[in-house]
Coordinates of C-alpha atoms in Angstrom, one line a residue:
X5 CA 54.3 56.3 -81.5
X6 CA 55.2 54.5 -78.2
X7 CA 52.8 56.8 -76.3
X8 CA 50.0 56.1 -78.8
X9 CA 50.4 52.3 -78.7
X10 CA 50.6 52.3 -75.0
X11 CA 47.4 54.2 -74.5
X12 CA 45.5 52.3 -77.2
X13 CA 46.5 49.0 -75.6
X14 CA 45.4 50.0 -72.1
X15 CA 42.1 51.3 -73.6
X16 CA 41.4 48.0 -75.4
X17 CA 42.3 46.1 -72.2
X18 CA 39.8 48.2 -70.2
X19 CA 37.2 47.7 -73.0
X20 CA 37.6 43.9 -72.9
X21 CA 37.2 44.1 -69.1
X22 CA 33.9 46.0 -69.6
X23 CA 32.6 43.5 -72.2
X24 CA 33.5 40.6 -69.9
X25 CA 31.2 42.0 -67.2
X26 CA 28.4 42.8 -69.6
X27 CA 28.3 39.7 -71.8
X28 CA 25.9 36.7 -71.7
X29 CA 27.8 33.6 -73.0
X30 CA 26.5 31.3 -75.7
X31 CA 27.2 27.6 -75.8
X32 CA 30.0 25.7 -77.6
X33 CA 32.0 22.5 -77.1
X34 CA 35.3 21.2 -78.4
X35 CA 39.1 21.3 -77.8
X36 CA 40.6 24.0 -75.6
X37 CA 44.1 25.3 -75.8
X38 CA 46.2 24.8 -72.7
X39 CA 47.8 27.5 -70.6
X40 CA 46.4 30.8 -69.4
X41 CA 48.5 32.8 -71.9
X42 CA 46.9 31.2 -74.9
X43 CA 43.5 31.4 -73.3
X44 CA 43.9 35.1 -72.7
X45 CA 44.9 35.8 -76.3
X46 CA 41.5 34.8 -77.7
X47 CA 41.6 31.1 -76.8
X48 CA 44.0 30.5 -79.7
X49 CA 46.2 27.4 -80.3
X50 CA 48.6 29.0 -82.7
X51 CA 51.9 30.7 -81.6
X52 CA 51.7 29.5 -78.0
X53 CA 55.5 29.7 -77.6
X54 CA 55.5 28.2 -74.2
X55 CA 55.6 24.9 -72.3
X56 CA 52.2 23.9 -73.6
X57 CA 53.3 23.5 -77.2
X58 CA 52.8 19.8 -77.5
X59 CA 49.0 20.3 -76.8
X60 CA 48.7 23.6 -78.7
X61 CA 51.1 24.5 -81.5
X62 CA 54.0 22.0 -82.0
X63 CA 55.9 24.4 -84.2
X64 CA 56.3 26.8 -81.3
X65 CA 58.2 24.6 -78.9
X66 CA 61.6 25.9 -80.2
X67 CA 62.6 27.4 -76.8
X68 CA 66.2 28.1 -75.7
X69 CA 66.0 26.4 -72.3
X70 CA 64.1 23.5 -70.7
X71 CA 60.8 24.4 -69.1
X72 CA 58.2 22.7 -66.9
X73 CA 54.8 24.0 -66.0
X74 CA 51.4 23.3 -64.6
X75 CA 48.0 24.8 -65.3
X76 CA 44.5 24.6 -63.9
X77 CA 41.1 25.9 -65.1
X78 CA 38.0 25.7 -62.9
X79 CA 35.2 25.5 -65.5
X80 CA 32.0 24.7 -63.6
X81 CA 31.3 23.3 -60.2
X82 CA 33.3 20.0 -60.2
X83 CA 34.4 20.2 -63.8
X84 CA 38.0 21.1 -64.1
X85 CA 40.9 21.2 -66.6
X86 CA 44.4 20.4 -65.3
X87 CA 47.7 19.7 -67.0
X88 CA 51.4 19.4 -66.5
X89 CA 53.9 20.0 -69.3
X90 CA 57.6 20.1 -70.2
X91 CA 59.8 21.2 -73.1
X92 CA 63.4 20.1 -73.6
X93 CA 65.4 21.7 -76.5
X94 CA 68.0 19.3 -77.9
X95 CA 69.8 22.0 -79.7
X96 CA 69.0 25.2 -81.6
X97 CA 67.2 23.3 -84.3
X98 CA 65.5 20.5 -82.5
X99 CA 63.2 20.5 -79.5
X100 CA 60.9 18.0 -77.8
X101 CA 57.8 18.4 -75.5
X102 CA 55.3 16.4 -73.5
X103 CA 51.9 17.2 -71.8
X104 CA 49.7 15.2 -69.5
X105 CA 46.2 16.6 -69.1
X106 CA 42.8 15.7 -67.6
X107 CA 39.4 17.4 -68.1
X108 CA 36.0 16.4 -66.6
X109 CA 34.7 15.3 -63.3
X110 CA 34.0 12.0 -61.4
X111 CA 31.2 11.0 -63.8
X112 CA 32.9 11.7 -67.1
X113 CA 36.5 12.6 -67.8
X114 CA 39.2 12.5 -70.5
X115 CA 42.9 12.0 -69.9
X116 CA 45.6 12.7 -72.5
X117 CA 49.3 12.2 -73.0
X118 CA 50.7 14.2 -75.9
X119 CA 54.3 14.0 -77.2
X120 CA 55.9 16.2 -79.8
X121 CA 59.0 17.3 -81.5
X122 CA 59.9 20.3 -83.7
X123 CA 62.7 21.0 -86.2
X124 CA 63.8 24.4 -87.5
X125 CA 64.9 24.7 -91.2
X126 CA 65.7 28.2 -92.1
X127 CA 62.6 30.4 -91.6
X128 CA 60.4 27.2 -91.3
X129 CA 59.6 25.4 -88.0
X130 CA 57.9 22.0 -88.4
X131 CA 56.4 20.1 -85.6
X132 CA 54.8 16.7 -85.3
X133 CA 53.5 14.5 -82.5
X134 CA 51.1 11.9 -81.3
X135 CA 48.6 11.8 -78.4
X136 CA 47.2 8.9 -76.3
X137 CA 43.7 9.6 -75.0
X138 CA 41.3 7.7 -72.8
X139 CA 37.6 8.4 -72.0
X140 CA 36.1 7.3 -68.7
X141 CA 32.5 7.3 -67.6
X142 CA 30.7 5.7 -64.7
X143 CA 28.6 3.4 -66.8
X144 CA 31.1 2.6 -69.6
X145 CA 34.4 0.8 -69.9
X146 CA 37.4 3.0 -70.6
X147 CA 37.7 3.9 -74.3
X148 CA 41.1 4.7 -75.9
X149 CA 42.4 6.2 -79.1
X150 CA 45.7 7.5 -80.6
X151 CA 45.8 10.9 -82.5
X152 CA 48.4 12.4 -84.8
X153 CA 49.2 16.1 -84.8
X154 CA 51.3 18.4 -87.0
X155 CA 52.1 22.1 -87.2
X156 CA 54.1 24.5 -89.5
X157 CA 55.2 28.0 -88.8
X158 CA 57.0 30.3 -91.2
X159 CA 58.7 33.6 -90.1
X160 CA 58.4 35.6 -93.3
X161 CA 60.1 38.6 -91.6
X162 CA 61.2 39.7 -88.2
X163 CA 57.7 40.9 -87.5
X164 CA 55.4 38.7 -89.6
X165 CA 54.7 34.9 -89.3
X166 CA 52.2 32.4 -90.7
X167 CA 51.1 29.3 -88.9
X168 CA 49.1 26.1 -89.6
X169 CA 48.2 23.4 -87.1
X170 CA 46.2 20.1 -87.5
X171 CA 45.1 18.1 -84.5
X172 CA 43.9 14.5 -85.0
X173 CA 44.2 14.9 -88.8
X174 CA 43.6 11.1 -89.2
X175 CA 40.1 11.6 -87.7
X176 CA 40.6 8.8 -85.2
X177 CA 37.7 8.1 -82.8
X178 CA 37.1 6.3 -79.5
X179 CA 35.6 2.9 -80.2
X180 CA 34.9 -0.4 -78.4
X181 CA 33.0 -3.1 -80.3
X182 CA 29.8 -1.7 -81.7
X183 CA 30.0 1.3 -79.4
X184 CA 31.9 4.4 -80.6
X185 CA 32.5 7.8 -79.2
X186 CA 33.7 10.8 -81.2
X187 CA 37.1 12.4 -80.8
X188 CA 37.3 16.0 -82.1
X189 CA 39.8 17.2 -84.7
X190 CA 41.0 20.7 -85.4
X191 CA 42.6 22.7 -88.2
X192 CA 43.7 26.3 -87.7
X193 CA 45.4 28.9 -89.9
X194 CA 46.7 32.2 -88.5
X195 CA 49.1 35.1 -88.6
X196 CA 51.3 36.8 -86.0
X197 CA 52.4 40.4 -86.4
X198 CA 54.7 42.3 -84.1
X199 CA 53.7 46.0 -84.3
X200 CA 56.5 46.8 -82.0
X201 CA 58.9 44.5 -80.0
X202 CA 56.5 45.0 -77.0
X203 CA 53.2 44.7 -78.9
X204 CA 52.1 41.5 -80.8
X205 CA 48.8 40.8 -82.5
X206 CA 47.6 37.2 -83.4
X207 CA 44.6 36.3 -85.6
X208 CA 43.4 32.9 -86.7
X209 CA 40.6 31.0 -88.5
X210 CA 39.8 27.7 -86.8
X211 CA 37.5 24.8 -87.6
X212 CA 36.7 21.9 -85.2
X213 CA 34.9 18.8 -86.2
X214 CA 31.1 19.2 -86.0
X215 CA 31.4 22.9 -85.3
X216 CA 31.2 26.0 -87.4
X217 CA 34.3 28.1 -88.3
X218 CA 35.5 30.4 -85.6
X219 CA 37.4 33.6 -86.1
X220 CA 39.8 34.5 -83.3
X221 CA 42.1 37.5 -82.5
X222 CA 44.2 38.6 -79.6
X223 CA 47.1 40.7 -78.5
X224 CA 50.0 40.6 -76.0
X225 CA 51.5 43.9 -74.7
X226 CA 54.6 44.1 -72.6
X227 CA 53.8 46.9 -70.2
X228 CA 56.9 46.5 -68.0
X229 CA 60.0 44.3 -68.4
X230 CA 58.3 41.6 -66.4
X231 CA 54.6 42.3 -66.9
X232 CA 52.4 41.4 -69.9
X233 CA 48.8 42.4 -70.6
X234 CA 46.7 40.2 -72.9
X235 CA 43.2 40.2 -74.4
X236 CA 41.3 38.5 -77.2
X237 CA 37.9 37.4 -78.6
X238 CA 36.4 34.8 -80.8
X239 CA 33.4 35.0 -83.1
X240 CA 30.7 32.4 -83.9
X241 CA 30.0 32.1 -81.0
X242 CA 31.2 35.3 -79.3
X243 CA 33.6 34.8 -76.4
X244 CA 35.9 37.4 -74.8
X245 CA 39.1 36.8 -72.8
X246 CA 41.4 38.9 -70.7
X247 CA 44.6 38.1 -68.8
X248 CA 48.1 38.9 -67.6
X249 CA 51.5 37.4 -67.1
X250 CA 54.3 38.1 -64.7
X251 CA 57.8 36.7 -65.4
X252 CA 60.6 37.1 -62.9
X253 CA 63.9 35.3 -62.9
X254 CA 63.1 31.7 -63.8
X255 CA 59.4 31.8 -62.8
X256 CA 56.3 32.7 -64.8
X257 CA 52.7 33.1 -63.6
X258 CA 49.9 33.6 -66.1
X259 CA 46.2 34.3 -65.5
X260 CA 43.2 34.3 -67.8
X261 CA 39.6 35.4 -67.2
X262 CA 37.3 34.3 -70.0
X263 CA 33.8 33.5 -71.0
X264 CA 32.8 29.9 -71.8
X265 CA 29.8 29.2 -74.0
X266 CA 28.6 26.3 -71.9
X267 CA 29.7 27.0 -68.4
X268 CA 29.8 30.8 -68.2
X269 CA 32.8 32.6 -66.5
X270 CA 36.0 30.6 -65.9
X271 CA 39.5 31.3 -64.6
X272 CA 42.7 29.7 -65.8
X273 CA 46.0 29.8 -63.9
X274 CA 49.4 28.6 -65.2
X275 CA 52.8 28.4 -63.5
X276 CA 56.0 27.7 -65.3
X277 CA 59.7 27.4 -64.4
X278 CA 62.8 27.6 -66.6
X279 CA 65.4 25.0 -65.6
X280 CA 68.2 27.4 -66.8
X281 CA 68.3 31.2 -66.9
X282 CA 66.9 32.9 -70.0
X283 CA 65.5 36.3 -70.8
X284 CA 62.0 36.1 -72.0

């Protein structure tokens, strides 16, 4: 069984690599999950389980040790997506997180500060938080808005979990006088299934404001004790992602290579550090 899963995973990894080289991207806009690990697993917000939980899936920030991280994605020419984040577990049932991010260029950019907390009650993990966002442009005054976010995750068994997230569920928008600018919102429902302790599959249905429903799927395979292979795809429009992660001692380095429907190919790098020792 181990031999079969190992070879199937490597085959899928190589297939994604071939598709990445052969694909012509199609356009889309909207929110993007933070962190190369989430990007590599099909560009999914759910079950991020890392330092980027306050921006991705608040219910997944129940880590056992404090963590800090930084990530960068070069999207197109001068357009870039950068962020720093931190998670601090108060105890085994409470955790807090924070993320500061910026996307855009010198002509148009958006900066965000997102704070969150999560609580574990039996098999349920509930997360909630708020975000402060400002939109800057050369010919406009800075616009600001506050968003509310929530997430729920239920571990139905040791292998199977359900998740739900809602970003900006109050539908807040940027506005100044008679001028208004839209702020996207997101709802996603998904499942995580651990085929084996070293092989996990995630699938989700996602709807962003003013966009059609997207279907996403991805996997994470632990090839060595410190090395992870990841791949994923989304439909409507079609995008494919591929990545890897290396975790040694307190350090973690993640990389994702993915298609973007507006800007073509892009690369995402993430670096994380655990403030206390912990096995991944």
